[in-house]
Amino acid sequence: MSRAPITKAGSERLRAELERLKSVDRPRIIAAIAEARAHGDLKENAEYHAARELQSFTEGRIAQLEALLSTAEVIDVTQLNPGNKVVFGAIVDLEDEDSGAAVTYQIVGDLEADIKHHLIAVSSPIARALIGKISGDSFEFTAPNGVKHYEIIGVRYE
């Protein structure tokens, strides 16, 4: 079984979420279930059923995070020395050659990818197109809405 790569920062974020779920959310849900039970008949107790559903979701997420973190390979990108070459963990400044718009992405593991925070999965089409390139290179990749052309403005590791 191959180990999924994850950045050190991503690992810390997932561990913080796991700790919050275990120490804050789980006890709060248990208290909500106990309070709902005290209201009597469980068949028609919507509060009880909602709390049990939330408990099920939370326990599932805890199990998922524990499994992911136990098999993930944590990579400290600050210890890498690839120069200005794009590799896993790189923060890449790009310019869209068609529109001139600038965007910055960090290439991270699939477990921590979040496009809203500009974290793209190493397995995504744009990341695969970026790997191995250097600052100043132009490249293209096929996005869902067509072929995109970008130029790499800068590469850094933090």
Coordinates of C-alpha atoms in Angstrom, one line a residue:
M1 CA 0.0 0.0 0.0
S2 CA 1.5 3.4 -1.0
R3 CA 1.6 6.2 1.6
A4 CA -0.2 9.4 0.6
P5 CA 2.0 12.4 0.8
I6 CA 0.9 15.3 3.0
T7 CA 2.7 18.6 3.9
K8 CA 3.7 19.1 7.5
A9 CA 1.3 22.1 7.7
G10 CA -1.5 19.9 6.3
S11 CA -0.8 17.2 8.8
E12 CA -0.9 19.7 11.6
R13 CA -4.3 21.1 10.4
L14 CA -5.8 17.6 10.2
R15 CA -4.4 16.7 13.7
A16 CA -5.9 19.9 15.1
E17 CA -9.3 19.0 13.5
L18 CA -9.0 15.5 15.0
E19 CA -8.2 16.9 18.5
R20 CA -11.1 19.4 18.3
L21 CA -13.5 16.6 17.2
K22 CA -12.4 14.4 20.1
S23 CA -12.1 17.0 22.9
V24 CA -14.8 19.5 22.0
D25 CA -17.4 18.2 19.6
R26 CA -17.7 14.6 20.9
P27 CA -18.4 15.7 24.6
R28 CA -20.8 18.4 23.4
I29 CA -22.8 15.8 21.3
I30 CA -22.9 13.3 24.1
A31 CA -24.3 16.0 26.4
A32 CA -26.9 16.9 23.7
I33 CA -27.9 13.2 23.4
A34 CA -28.3 12.9 27.2
E35 CA -30.4 16.1 27.3
A36 CA -32.6 14.9 24.5
R37 CA -33.1 11.5 26.2
A38 CA -34.3 13.3 29.3
H39 CA -37.2 14.7 27.3
G40 CA -38.8 11.3 27.1
D41 CA -40.2 9.4 24.1
L42 CA -37.3 8.7 21.7
K43 CA -39.5 7.7 18.7
E44 CA -40.8 11.3 18.1
N45 CA -37.8 13.2 19.6
A46 CA -36.3 15.2 16.7
E47 CA -33.5 16.6 18.9
Y48 CA -32.4 13.1 19.9
H49 CA -32.3 11.9 16.3
A50 CA -30.5 15.0 15.1
A51 CA -27.9 14.6 17.9
R52 CA -27.4 10.9 17.1
E53 CA -27.0 11.7 13.4
L54 CA -24.4 14.4 14.3
Q55 CA -22.7 11.8 16.5
S56 CA -22.5 9.3 13.7
F57 CA -21.0 11.9 11.3
T58 CA -18.5 13.0 13.9
E59 CA -17.4 9.5 14.8
G60 CA -17.0 8.7 11.1
R61 CA -14.8 11.8 10.5
I62 CA -12.7 10.9 13.6
A63 CA -12.1 7.4 12.2
Q64 CA -11.4 8.8 8.7
L65 CA -8.8 11.3 10.1
E66 CA -7.1 8.7 12.3
A67 CA -6.8 6.3 9.3
L68 CA -5.5 9.0 7.0
L69 CA -3.0 10.3 9.4
S70 CA -1.7 6.9 10.3
T71 CA -0.9 6.1 6.7
A72 CA 0.2 9.5 5.4
E73 CA 3.8 10.3 4.7
V74 CA 4.5 13.8 6.1
I75 CA 6.9 15.8 4.0
D76 CA 8.5 18.9 5.4
V77 CA 8.8 21.2 2.4
T78 CA 11.2 23.5 4.1
Q79 CA 13.8 20.7 4.1
L80 CA 13.6 20.2 0.4
N81 CA 16.1 22.0 -1.8
P82 CA 14.9 21.9 -5.3
G83 CA 15.9 25.4 -6.2
N84 CA 13.4 27.1 -8.4
K85 CA 12.0 23.8 -9.7
V86 CA 8.3 22.9 -9.0
V87 CA 8.0 19.8 -6.8
F88 CA 5.5 18.7 -4.1
G89 CA 4.9 21.4 -1.6
A90 CA 5.9 24.3 -3.9
I91 CA 4.1 27.6 -3.7
V92 CA 3.8 28.7 -7.4
D93 CA 2.9 32.1 -8.6
L94 CA 1.2 31.9 -12.0
E95 CA 0.0 34.3 -14.6
D96 CA -2.8 33.4 -17.0
E97 CA -1.3 34.1 -20.5
D98 CA -4.8 34.7 -21.9
S99 CA -6.3 37.1 -19.4
G100 CA -3.2 38.3 -17.5
A101 CA -4.8 37.3 -14.2
A102 CA -2.3 36.3 -11.4
V103 CA -3.0 33.3 -9.1
T104 CA -0.9 31.5 -6.5
Y105 CA -1.3 27.8 -5.7
Q106 CA 0.5 25.4 -3.3
I107 CA 0.9 21.8 -4.5
V108 CA -0.2 19.5 -1.6
G109 CA -1.3 16.0 -1.0
D110 CA -4.8 14.8 -2.0
L111 CA -5.8 14.6 1.7
E112 CA -5.3 18.4 2.2
A113 CA -6.3 19.9 -1.1
D114 CA -8.7 22.8 -0.8
I115 CA -9.1 25.1 -3.8
K116 CA -10.7 27.8 -1.7
H117 CA -7.4 28.2 0.1
H118 CA -5.4 27.8 -3.1
L119 CA -4.2 24.3 -2.1
I120 CA -4.2 22.0 -5.2
A121 CA -3.8 18.2 -5.1
V122 CA -0.6 16.8 -6.5
S123 CA -2.8 14.5 -8.7
S124 CA -4.7 17.4 -10.2
P125 CA -4.2 18.2 -14.0
I126 CA -2.7 21.6 -13.2
A127 CA -0.3 20.2 -10.6
R128 CA 0.8 17.4 -12.9
A129 CA 1.5 20.0 -15.6
L130 CA 3.5 22.1 -13.1
I131 CA 5.7 19.4 -11.7
G132 CA 9.3 19.6 -13.0
K133 CA 8.9 23.1 -14.5
I134 CA 11.0 26.1 -13.4
S135 CA 10.3 29.8 -12.9
G136 CA 9.8 31.5 -16.3
D137 CA 8.4 28.4 -18.0
S138 CA 5.1 28.5 -19.9
F139 CA 2.8 25.5 -19.9
E140 CA -0.7 24.5 -20.8
F141 CA -3.1 22.0 -19.4
T142 CA -6.7 20.9 -20.1
A143 CA -9.2 22.2 -17.6
P144 CA -12.9 21.4 -17.6
N145 CA -13.6 24.6 -19.4
G146 CA -10.9 24.2 -22.0
V147 CA -7.1 24.5 -22.5
K148 CA -5.4 27.0 -20.2
H149 CA -2.1 28.7 -20.8
Y150 CA 0.0 29.9 -17.8
E151 CA 3.5 31.3 -17.2
I152 CA 5.3 30.5 -13.9
I153 CA 6.2 33.8 -12.3
G154 CA 7.8 32.4 -9.2
V155 CA 8.4 29.3 -7.1
R156 CA 9.0 29.2 -3.3
Y157 CA 8.9 26.9 -0.4
E158 CA 7.6 27.9 3.1

